Amino acid sequence: MYLKEFKFYRPGTLSEALEMLSNAENGALKAGGTDLLVEMKKGLRSYSELISLTDLAELKEQNEDAEFVRLGAGLTHSEILDSELVRKYFPAFAEAVLQIGSNQVRNTGTLGGNLCTAAACCDSAPVLIALDAEVEMMNKKGTETIALKDFFVHNRRTVLKKDQILTTVVVKKCAPHTGVHFEKFGLRQGSAIAVVSVAALLTIEDGLCKDARIVIGAVAPTPMVSYNAINAIKGRPVSDFYEKSEILLAAGKAASEDSVPIDDVRGGAQFRRNVLNTLTQRAILTALRNCNMQNTQT
Ligand SMILES: Cc1cc2nc3c(=O)[nH]c(=O)nc-3n(C[C@H](O)[C@H](O)[C@H](O)COP(=O)(O)OP(=O)(O)OC[C@H]3O[C@@H](n4cnc5c(N)ncnc54)[C@H](O)[C@@H]3O)c2cc1C
């Protein structure tokens, strides 16, 4: 199917883009276009105006202060992988991004596009939610900031208003003795959409799991925090965290009970729950290992 005719705008600044967006009657933002153009070509969405975000230097910024790293929404996945800040502070996020599509998709698709498409299976969100990331959204009136975990409303729906642009993802640097890990299960090794994914973050203090976050993906309408899995491990001695230990089995079971998966061509709901159970345990153990590695390196 051919794309229907549309007007294409290529603003050079963020304020120009915001102006165009607020004036557009039936407009959409185009970042890399790897989701948008595919859906337009399939006839699932139709717009008369596309506003390109490609030339907006403001969306490519990345910087840090003592507490936070700020990543522009317009950074491509490949730019995230090349980012020294990401590699230094959030290696697990880089690992998740490396699992998005193929080189071509990563060279074109952006962080902002991945979050704004809001597919339940998107690969960048689980680790970022585990890291307690926030997103900044801007319109002509100003900037709004919310936790990324509250950004997603349903599959392919976010809180973003029609006149807002997602500009920045703000990620807090981890507390000492913190390990993070992302697990993705797809139907093949490369260029596969997640059937199930899990991100785990653990902070260890005095031999106890002082803080934890478990975020599950592709098993509910949005990526979501599994509070019952967190409760299963938080405050517990990490000496009890080993393969098939009572605590690990409880955490895996809790995550699968928190999930609300669908049946589709990639897998049945019960299959997804079973995979999630195993993946959660694996993600926790690897996050713990990453935490121990960090401790020996510092
Ligand atoms: C072959 C293939 C494989 C893929 N594999 C994966 C995969 O393994 N994992 C995965 O997670 N995804 C995958 N994707 C999906 C897609 O590549 C990613 O979601 C990508 O990050 C989308 O970014 P984009 O810049 O191309 O977004 P676009 O297509 O440009 O935009 C997507 C949506 O977000 C909106 N948008 C974009 N940027 C902003 C912004 N800054 N503010 C507000 N709204 C915005 C657009 O209006 C549009 O609605 C795949 C896609 C393809 C074609």
mmCIF file of C-alpha atoms and ligand atoms in Angstrom:
data_model
loop_
_atom_site.group_PDB
_atom_site.id
_atom_site.type_symbol
_atom_site.label_atom_id
_atom_site.label_comp_id
_atom_site.label_asym_id
_atom_site.label_seq_id
_atom_site.Cartn_x
_atom_site.Cartn_y
_atom_site.Cartn_z
ATOM 1 C CA MET A 1 0.000 0.000 0.000
ATOM 2 C CA TYR A 2 1.284 3.491 -0.865
ATOM 3 C CA LEU A 3 1.398 6.279 1.698
ATOM 4 C CA LYS A 4 -1.369 8.826 1.338
ATOM 5 C CA GLU A 5 -0.251 12.344 0.486
ATOM 6 C CA PHE A 6 0.780 14.566 3.423
ATOM 7 C CA LYS A 7 2.633 17.819 4.051
ATOM 8 C CA PHE A 8 6.112 17.388 5.518
ATOM 9 C CA TYR A 9 7.639 20.001 7.819
ATOM 10 C CA ARG A 10 11.231 20.014 8.983
ATOM 11 C CA PRO A 11 11.583 22.584 11.809
ATOM 12 C CA GLY A 12 15.080 23.595 12.932
ATOM 13 C CA THR A 13 14.268 24.378 16.562
ATOM 14 C CA LEU A 14 12.090 22.947 19.302
ATOM 15 C CA SER A 15 10.034 26.132 19.606
ATOM 16 C CA GLU A 16 9.317 26.046 15.843
ATOM 17 C CA ALA A 17 8.238 22.410 16.145
ATOM 18 C CA LEU A 18 5.936 23.223 19.071
ATOM 19 C CA GLU A 19 4.392 26.062 17.082
ATOM 20 C CA MET A 20 3.785 23.798 14.072
ATOM 21 C CA LEU A 21 2.341 21.061 16.278
ATOM 22 C CA SER A 22 -0.115 23.409 17.956
ATOM 23 C CA ASN A 23 -1.231 24.766 14.550
ATOM 24 C CA ALA A 24 -1.573 21.369 12.863
ATOM 25 C CA GLU A 25 -5.133 20.138 12.384
ATOM 26 C CA ASN A 26 -4.314 16.508 11.757
ATOM 27 C CA GLY A 27 -0.586 16.353 12.386
ATOM 28 C CA ALA A 28 1.865 13.895 13.913
ATOM 29 C CA LEU A 29 5.461 14.073 15.016
ATOM 30 C CA LYS A 30 7.912 11.950 13.085
ATOM 31 C CA ALA A 31 11.192 10.977 14.723
ATOM 32 C CA GLY A 32 12.843 7.969 13.045
ATOM 33 C CA GLY A 33 9.560 6.916 11.457
ATOM 34 C CA THR A 34 10.212 3.203 12.104
ATOM 35 C CA ASP A 35 6.832 2.835 13.818
ATOM 36 C CA LEU A 36 4.893 5.758 12.387
ATOM 37 C CA LEU A 37 5.584 5.269 8.679
ATOM 38 C CA VAL A 38 4.990 1.524 8.902
ATOM 39 C CA GLU A 39 1.592 2.125 10.510
ATOM 40 C CA MET A 40 0.704 4.844 7.971
ATOM 41 C CA LYS A 41 1.699 2.566 5.134
ATOM 42 C CA LYS A 42 -0.510 -0.186 6.539
ATOM 43 C CA GLY A 43 -3.379 2.315 6.677
ATOM 44 C CA LEU A 44 -3.641 2.043 10.473
ATOM 45 C CA ARG A 45 -3.034 5.784 10.922
ATOM 46 C CA SER A 46 -3.469 8.718 8.603
ATOM 47 C CA TYR A 47 -2.166 12.287 8.926
ATOM 48 C CA SER A 48 -2.206 15.285 6.647
ATOM 49 C CA GLU A 49 0.897 16.864 8.237
ATOM 50 C CA LEU A 50 4.083 15.268 9.552
ATOM 51 C CA ILE A 51 6.480 17.331 11.643
ATOM 52 C CA SER A 52 10.004 15.970 11.636
ATOM 53 C CA LEU A 53 12.026 15.999 14.857
ATOM 54 C CA THR A 54 15.250 15.003 13.118
ATOM 55 C CA ASP A 55 16.915 18.430 13.053
ATOM 56 C CA LEU A 56 16.154 19.423 16.639
ATOM 57 C CA ALA A 57 19.509 19.684 18.435
ATOM 58 C CA GLU A 58 17.611 20.159 21.725
ATOM 59 C CA LEU A 59 16.393 16.560 21.499
ATOM 60 C CA LYS A 60 19.910 15.212 21.013
ATOM 61 C CA GLU A 61 21.380 16.608 24.220
ATOM 62 C CA GLN A 62 22.879 14.365 26.854
ATOM 63 C CA ASN A 63 24.462 15.556 30.072
ATOM 64 C CA GLU A 64 24.853 14.795 33.758
ATOM 65 C CA ASP A 65 24.951 16.463 37.135
ATOM 66 C CA ALA A 66 25.762 14.933 40.506
ATOM 67 C CA GLU A 67 22.446 13.069 40.702
ATOM 68 C CA PHE A 68 20.970 12.650 37.226
ATOM 69 C CA VAL A 69 21.720 11.868 33.598
ATOM 70 C CA ARG A 70 19.530 13.620 31.021
ATOM 71 C CA LEU A 71 19.011 11.946 27.656
ATOM 72 C CA GLY A 72 17.349 13.743 24.753
ATOM 73 C CA ALA A 73 14.300 11.957 23.340
ATOM 74 C CA GLY A 74 15.691 12.371 19.817
ATOM 75 C CA LEU A 75 18.762 10.231 20.447
ATOM 76 C CA THR A 76 18.711 7.182 18.218
ATOM 77 C CA HIS A 77 19.212 3.785 19.789
ATOM 78 C CA SER A 78 22.684 3.662 18.221
ATOM 79 C CA GLU A 79 23.525 7.029 19.782
ATOM 80 C CA ILE A 80 22.362 5.679 23.153
ATOM 81 C CA LEU A 81 24.674 2.699 22.662
ATOM 82 C CA ASP A 82 27.565 5.062 21.845
ATOM 83 C CA SER A 83 26.814 7.277 24.848
ATOM 84 C CA GLU A 84 29.609 7.263 27.411
ATOM 85 C CA LEU A 85 27.130 8.375 30.072
ATOM 86 C CA VAL A 86 24.825 5.432 29.379
ATOM 87 C CA ARG A 87 27.690 2.964 29.245
ATOM 88 C CA LYS A 88 29.156 4.306 32.479
ATOM 89 C CA TYR A 89 26.026 4.656 34.604
ATOM 90 C CA PHE A 90 23.393 2.410 33.025
ATOM 91 C CA PRO A 91 25.030 -0.555 31.238
ATOM 92 C CA ALA A 92 21.836 -2.614 31.651
ATOM 93 C CA PHE A 93 19.939 0.043 29.676
ATOM 94 C CA ALA A 94 22.520 -0.253 26.890
ATOM 95 C CA GLU A 95 22.012 -4.029 26.921
ATOM 96 C CA ALA A 96 18.264 -3.552 26.522
ATOM 97 C CA VAL A 97 18.687 -1.057 23.670
ATOM 98 C CA LEU A 98 21.087 -3.412 21.900
ATOM 99 C CA GLN A 99 18.205 -5.879 21.662
ATOM 100 C CA ILE A 100 15.966 -3.475 19.730
ATOM 101 C CA GLY A 101 15.434 -4.580 16.119
ATOM 102 C CA SER A 102 18.446 -4.590 13.812
ATOM 103 C CA ASN A 103 21.290 -2.129 13.128
ATOM 104 C CA GLN A 104 19.113 -0.322 10.583
ATOM 105 C CA VAL A 105 16.276 0.087 13.100
ATOM 106 C CA ARG A 106 18.653 1.198 15.860
ATOM 107 C CA ASN A 107 20.331 3.724 13.552
ATOM 108 C CA THR A 108 16.975 5.346 12.767
ATOM 109 C CA GLY A 109 14.586 4.676 15.659
ATOM 110 C CA THR A 110 14.766 6.957 18.683
ATOM 111 C CA LEU A 111 14.361 6.686 22.423
ATOM 112 C CA GLY A 112 11.399 9.086 22.329
ATOM 113 C CA GLY A 113 9.712 7.176 19.512
ATOM 114 C CA ASN A 114 10.074 3.897 21.370
ATOM 115 C CA LEU A 115 8.432 5.332 24.498
ATOM 116 C CA CYS A 116 5.733 7.311 22.660
ATOM 117 C CA THR A 117 4.627 4.345 20.548
ATOM 118 C CA ALA A 118 4.004 2.782 23.946
ATOM 119 C CA ALA A 119 3.875 -0.807 22.738
ATOM 120 C CA ALA A 120 3.589 -3.124 25.736
ATOM 121 C CA CYS A 121 6.614 -4.978 24.384
ATOM 122 C CA CYS A 122 8.888 -1.945 23.926
ATOM 123 C CA ASP A 123 12.419 -2.695 25.054
ATOM 124 C CA SER A 124 13.589 0.642 26.436
ATOM 125 C CA ALA A 125 10.891 1.124 29.086
ATOM 126 C CA PRO A 126 11.352 -1.742 31.592
ATOM 127 C CA VAL A 127 14.949 -0.887 32.555
ATOM 128 C CA LEU A 128 14.214 2.846 32.604
ATOM 129 C CA ILE A 129 11.208 2.284 34.885
ATOM 130 C CA ALA A 130 13.359 0.077 37.127
ATOM 131 C CA LEU A 131 15.854 2.965 37.256
ATOM 132 C CA ASP A 132 12.983 5.256 38.332
ATOM 133 C CA ALA A 133 13.353 7.443 35.242
ATOM 134 C CA GLU A 134 11.207 10.508 34.638
ATOM 135 C CA VAL A 135 10.142 12.056 31.352
ATOM 136 C CA GLU A 136 9.831 15.721 30.458
ATOM 137 C CA MET A 137 7.066 16.764 28.070
ATOM 138 C CA MET A 138 6.907 20.224 26.596
ATOM 139 C CA ASN A 139 4.234 22.326 24.903
ATOM 140 C CA LYS A 140 4.034 26.050 24.231
ATOM 141 C CA LYS A 141 2.902 26.660 27.814
ATOM 142 C CA GLY A 142 5.831 24.920 29.495
ATOM 143 C CA THR A 143 7.306 21.659 30.694
ATOM 144 C CA GLU A 144 5.632 18.839 32.612
ATOM 145 C CA THR A 145 7.593 16.084 34.340
ATOM 146 C CA ILE A 146 6.229 12.680 35.350
ATOM 147 C CA ALA A 147 7.582 9.305 36.355
ATOM 148 C CA LEU A 148 7.977 7.050 33.325
ATOM 149 C CA LYS A 149 5.949 4.351 35.102
ATOM 150 C CA ASP A 150 2.954 6.713 34.941
ATOM 151 C CA PHE A 151 3.532 7.749 31.302
ATOM 152 C CA PHE A 152 1.864 4.650 29.843
ATOM 153 C CA VAL A 153 -1.933 4.456 29.978
ATOM 154 C CA HIS A 154 -2.658 1.387 27.853
ATOM 155 C CA ASN A 155 -1.153 -0.487 24.943
ATOM 156 C CA ARG A 156 -0.115 2.291 22.498
ATOM 157 C CA ARG A 157 -1.579 5.054 24.690
ATOM 158 C CA THR A 158 0.301 7.542 26.843
ATOM 159 C CA VAL A 159 -0.553 10.627 28.892
ATOM 160 C CA LEU A 160 1.113 12.841 26.251
ATOM 161 C CA LYS A 161 -1.218 15.621 25.125
ATOM 162 C CA LYS A 162 -1.765 16.398 21.457
ATOM 163 C CA ASP A 163 0.392 19.530 21.602
ATOM 164 C CA GLN A 164 3.232 18.034 23.666
ATOM 165 C CA ILE A 165 6.639 16.774 22.628
ATOM 166 C CA LEU A 166 8.564 14.326 24.783
ATOM 167 C CA THR A 167 11.884 16.129 25.107
ATOM 168 C CA THR A 168 13.994 14.389 27.740
ATOM 169 C CA VAL A 169 14.358 11.233 29.766
ATOM 170 C CA VAL A 170 15.886 11.933 33.179
ATOM 171 C CA VAL A 171 17.543 8.978 34.875
ATOM 172 C CA LYS A 172 18.741 9.019 38.466
ATOM 173 C CA LYS A 173 22.206 7.607 39.056
ATOM 174 C CA CYS A 174 22.089 4.374 41.037
ATOM 175 C CA ALA A 175 22.760 4.132 44.750
ATOM 176 C CA PRO A 176 25.999 2.342 45.670
ATOM 177 C CA HIS A 177 25.857 -1.461 45.612
ATOM 178 C CA THR A 178 23.087 -1.543 43.020
ATOM 179 C CA GLY A 179 22.847 -4.074 40.216
ATOM 180 C CA VAL A 180 20.473 -3.958 37.255
ATOM 181 C CA HIS A 181 19.659 -6.504 34.573
ATOM 182 C CA PHE A 182 17.264 -6.875 31.600
ATOM 183 C CA GLU A 183 16.015 -10.188 30.240
ATOM 184 C CA LYS A 184 14.131 -10.466 26.946
ATOM 185 C CA PHE A 185 12.550 -13.549 25.459
ATOM 186 C CA GLY A 186 11.760 -13.376 21.745
ATOM 187 C CA LEU A 187 11.017 -16.026 19.178
ATOM 188 C CA ARG A 188 14.500 -15.700 17.672
ATOM 189 C CA GLN A 189 17.819 -14.108 18.572
ATOM 190 C CA GLY A 190 17.868 -11.021 16.340
ATOM 191 C CA SER A 191 15.252 -8.425 15.356
ATOM 192 C CA ALA A 192 12.530 -10.029 17.450
ATOM 193 C CA ILE A 193 9.756 -8.321 19.383
ATOM 194 C CA ALA A 194 9.686 -9.311 23.077
ATOM 195 C CA VAL A 195 7.233 -12.048 24.004
ATOM 196 C CA VAL A 196 8.191 -11.475 27.633
ATOM 197 C CA SER A 197 10.718 -9.146 29.227
ATOM 198 C CA VAL A 198 11.824 -8.335 32.774
ATOM 199 C CA ALA A 199 14.058 -5.691 34.287
ATOM 200 C CA ALA A 200 15.367 -6.141 37.832
ATOM 201 C CA LEU A 201 17.175 -3.650 40.046
ATOM 202 C CA LEU A 202 18.590 -4.622 43.447
ATOM 203 C CA THR A 203 20.384 -2.508 46.033
ATOM 204 C CA ILE A 204 22.246 -4.458 48.701
ATOM 205 C CA GLU A 205 23.177 -3.222 52.160
ATOM 206 C CA ASP A 206 24.559 -5.277 55.069
ATOM 207 C CA GLY A 207 23.763 -8.511 53.267
ATOM 208 C CA LEU A 208 20.115 -7.585 52.780
ATOM 209 C CA CYS A 209 18.177 -6.618 49.678
ATOM 210 C CA LYS A 210 17.543 -3.053 50.820
ATOM 211 C CA ASP A 211 15.743 -1.894 47.697
ATOM 212 C CA ALA A 212 14.362 -3.661 44.631
ATOM 213 C CA ARG A 213 12.389 -2.979 41.512
ATOM 214 C CA ILE A 214 10.990 -5.561 39.141
ATOM 215 C CA VAL A 215 9.382 -4.352 35.924
ATOM 216 C CA ILE A 216 7.666 -6.721 33.536
ATOM 217 C CA GLY A 217 7.131 -6.134 29.805
ATOM 218 C CA ALA A 218 4.929 -7.596 27.046
ATOM 219 C CA VAL A 219 2.715 -9.348 29.616
ATOM 220 C CA ALA A 220 0.216 -6.542 30.352
ATOM 221 C CA PRO A 221 -1.215 -3.600 28.375
ATOM 222 C CA THR A 222 1.803 -1.512 29.487
ATOM 223 C CA PRO A 223 5.228 -2.221 30.925
ATOM 224 C CA MET A 224 4.464 -2.457 34.646
ATOM 225 C CA VAL A 225 6.008 -2.692 38.076
ATOM 226 C CA SER A 226 5.457 -6.075 39.753
ATOM 227 C CA TYR A 227 4.966 -4.997 43.344
ATOM 228 C CA ASN A 228 4.369 -8.536 44.595
ATOM 229 C CA ALA A 229 7.676 -9.717 43.136
ATOM 230 C CA ILE A 230 9.376 -6.760 44.826
ATOM 231 C CA ASN A 231 7.741 -7.631 48.152
ATOM 232 C CA ALA A 232 8.987 -11.199 47.814
ATOM 233 C CA ILE A 233 12.640 -10.105 47.787
ATOM 234 C CA LYS A 234 12.852 -6.742 49.552
ATOM 235 C CA GLY A 235 14.429 -6.891 53.006
ATOM 236 C CA ARG A 236 15.506 -10.535 52.566
ATOM 237 C CA PRO A 237 19.086 -11.799 53.077
ATOM 238 C CA VAL A 238 20.829 -12.122 49.725
ATOM 239 C CA SER A 239 22.520 -15.324 50.933
ATOM 240 C CA ASP A 240 19.073 -16.865 50.323
ATOM 241 C CA PHE A 241 19.076 -15.741 46.668
ATOM 242 C CA TYR A 242 20.217 -18.688 44.607
ATOM 243 C CA GLU A 243 18.830 -20.806 41.806
ATOM 244 C CA LYS A 244 15.460 -22.335 42.755
ATOM 245 C CA SER A 245 15.653 -20.942 46.330
ATOM 246 C CA GLU A 246 12.354 -20.375 48.118
ATOM 247 C CA ILE A 247 12.640 -16.599 47.727
ATOM 248 C CA LEU A 248 13.457 -16.765 44.029
ATOM 249 C CA LEU A 249 10.600 -19.180 43.339
ATOM 250 C CA ALA A 250 8.224 -16.891 45.239
ATOM 251 C CA ALA A 251 9.380 -13.833 43.271
ATOM 252 C CA GLY A 252 8.946 -15.608 39.921
ATOM 253 C CA LYS A 253 5.470 -16.814 40.903
ATOM 254 C CA ALA A 254 4.486 -13.348 42.160
ATOM 255 C CA ALA A 255 5.560 -11.696 38.890
ATOM 256 C CA SER A 256 3.613 -14.197 36.828
ATOM 257 C CA GLU A 257 0.538 -13.678 39.038
ATOM 258 C CA ASP A 258 0.828 -9.891 38.626
ATOM 259 C CA SER A 259 0.933 -10.211 34.835
ATOM 260 C CA VAL A 260 -2.136 -10.004 32.577
ATOM 261 C CA PRO A 261 -0.823 -11.445 29.319
ATOM 262 C CA ILE A 262 -2.714 -11.941 26.100
ATOM 263 C CA ASP A 263 -2.829 -14.900 23.725
ATOM 264 C CA ASP A 264 -1.425 -14.000 20.326
ATOM 265 C CA VAL A 265 0.607 -15.448 17.479
ATOM 266 C CA ARG A 266 3.835 -15.074 19.470
ATOM 267 C CA GLY A 267 2.629 -17.051 22.489
ATOM 268 C CA GLY A 268 -0.311 -18.062 24.647
ATOM 269 C CA ALA A 269 -1.045 -16.317 27.954
ATOM 270 C CA GLN A 270 -0.055 -19.326 30.103
ATOM 271 C CA PHE A 271 3.150 -19.785 28.117
ATOM 272 C CA ARG A 272 3.987 -16.125 28.757
ATOM 273 C CA ARG A 273 3.306 -16.536 32.502
ATOM 274 C CA ASN A 274 5.612 -19.565 32.655
ATOM 275 C CA VAL A 275 8.393 -17.782 30.783
ATOM 276 C CA LEU A 276 7.952 -14.710 32.976
ATOM 277 C CA ASN A 277 8.319 -16.833 36.116
ATOM 278 C CA THR A 278 11.695 -18.153 34.959
ATOM 279 C CA LEU A 279 12.902 -14.868 33.467
ATOM 280 C CA THR A 280 12.139 -12.971 36.684
ATOM 281 C CA GLN A 281 14.279 -15.334 38.729
ATOM 282 C CA ARG A 282 17.071 -15.088 36.175
ATOM 283 C CA ALA A 283 16.891 -11.281 36.082
ATOM 284 C CA ILE A 284 17.089 -11.053 39.892
ATOM 285 C CA LEU A 285 20.091 -13.372 40.113
ATOM 286 C CA THR A 286 21.941 -11.548 37.338
ATOM 287 C CA ALA A 287 21.163 -8.138 38.860
ATOM 288 C CA LEU A 288 22.592 -9.445 42.134
ATOM 289 C CA ARG A 289 25.681 -10.688 40.319
ATOM 290 C CA ASN A 290 26.054 -7.282 38.622
ATOM 291 C CA CYS A 291 25.808 -5.674 42.027
ATOM 292 C CA ASN A 292 28.544 -7.902 43.414
ATOM 293 C CA MET A 293 30.724 -7.167 40.390
ATOM 294 C CA GLN A 294 30.228 -3.452 40.899
ATOM 295 C CA ASN A 295 31.260 -3.881 44.561
ATOM 296 C CA THR A 296 34.493 -5.627 43.660
ATOM 297 C CA GLN A 297 35.298 -2.965 41.069
ATOM 298 C CA THR A 298 34.796 0.002 43.426
HETATM 299 C C1 LIG B 1 11.815 -4.201 11.740
HETATM 300 C C2 LIG B 1 11.493 -3.544 13.050
HETATM 301 C C3 LIG B 1 11.935 -4.124 14.238
HETATM 302 C C4 LIG B 1 11.650 -3.538 15.463
HETATM 303 N N1 LIG B 1 12.108 -4.144 16.600
HETATM 304 C C5 LIG B 1 11.850 -3.592 17.802
HETATM 305 C C6 LIG B 1 12.322 -4.209 18.996
HETATM 306 O O1 LIG B 1 12.978 -5.258 18.989
HETATM 307 N N2 LIG B 1 12.030 -3.609 20.176
HETATM 308 C C7 LIG B 1 11.318 -2.448 20.250
HETATM 309 O O2 LIG B 1 11.098 -1.951 21.352
HETATM 310 N N3 LIG B 1 10.853 -1.846 19.128
HETATM 311 C C8 LIG B 1 11.095 -2.372 17.917
HETATM 312 N N4 LIG B 1 10.635 -1.772 16.779
HETATM 313 C C9 LIG B 1 9.795 -0.588 16.876
HETATM 314 C C10 LIG B 1 10.504 0.782 16.629
HETATM 315 O O3 LIG B 1 11.634 0.658 15.855
HETATM 316 C C11 LIG B 1 10.886 1.487 17.920
HETATM 317 O O4 LIG B 1 9.752 1.618 18.752
HETATM 318 C C12 LIG B 1 11.519 2.857 17.669
HETATM 319 O O5 LIG B 1 12.222 3.229 18.813
HETATM 320 C C13 LIG B 1 10.522 3.926 17.315
HETATM 321 O O6 LIG B 1 11.207 5.160 17.234
HETATM 322 P P1 LIG B 1 11.042 6.149 15.995
HETATM 323 O O7 LIG B 1 11.973 7.280 16.257
HETATM 324 O O8 LIG B 1 11.215 5.433 14.710
HETATM 325 O O9 LIG B 1 9.535 6.595 16.191
HETATM 326 P P2 LIG B 1 8.506 7.131 15.102
HETATM 327 O O10 LIG B 1 8.050 6.017 14.259
HETATM 328 O O11 LIG B 1 9.029 8.342 14.418
HETATM 329 O O12 LIG B 1 7.329 7.604 16.077
HETATM 330 C C14 LIG B 1 6.600 6.665 16.818
HETATM 331 C C15 LIG B 1 5.466 7.409 17.567
HETATM 332 O O13 LIG B 1 6.003 8.239 18.577
HETATM 333 C C16 LIG B 1 5.647 9.625 18.337
HETATM 334 N N5 LIG B 1 6.858 10.366 18.720
HETATM 335 C C17 LIG B 1 8.133 10.116 18.311
HETATM 336 N N6 LIG B 1 8.978 10.930 18.963
HETATM 337 C C18 LIG B 1 8.237 11.709 19.779
HETATM 338 C C19 LIG B 1 8.564 12.736 20.734
HETATM 339 N N7 LIG B 1 9.818 13.117 20.983
HETATM 340 N N8 LIG B 1 7.536 13.335 21.393
HETATM 341 C C20 LIG B 1 6.249 12.948 21.165
HETATM 342 N N9 LIG B 1 5.888 11.974 20.295
HETATM 343 C C21 LIG B 1 6.885 11.353 19.618
HETATM 344 C C22 LIG B 1 5.265 9.698 16.881
HETATM 345 O O14 LIG B 1 4.357 10.738 16.642
HETATM 346 C C23 LIG B 1 4.647 8.330 16.679
HETATM 347 O O15 LIG B 1 3.329 8.318 17.164
HETATM 348 C C24 LIG B 1 10.901 -2.337 15.524
HETATM 349 C C25 LIG B 1 10.468 -1.731 14.328
HETATM 350 C C26 LIG B 1 10.755 -2.321 13.105
HETATM 351 C C27 LIG B 1 10.278 -1.650 11.845
#
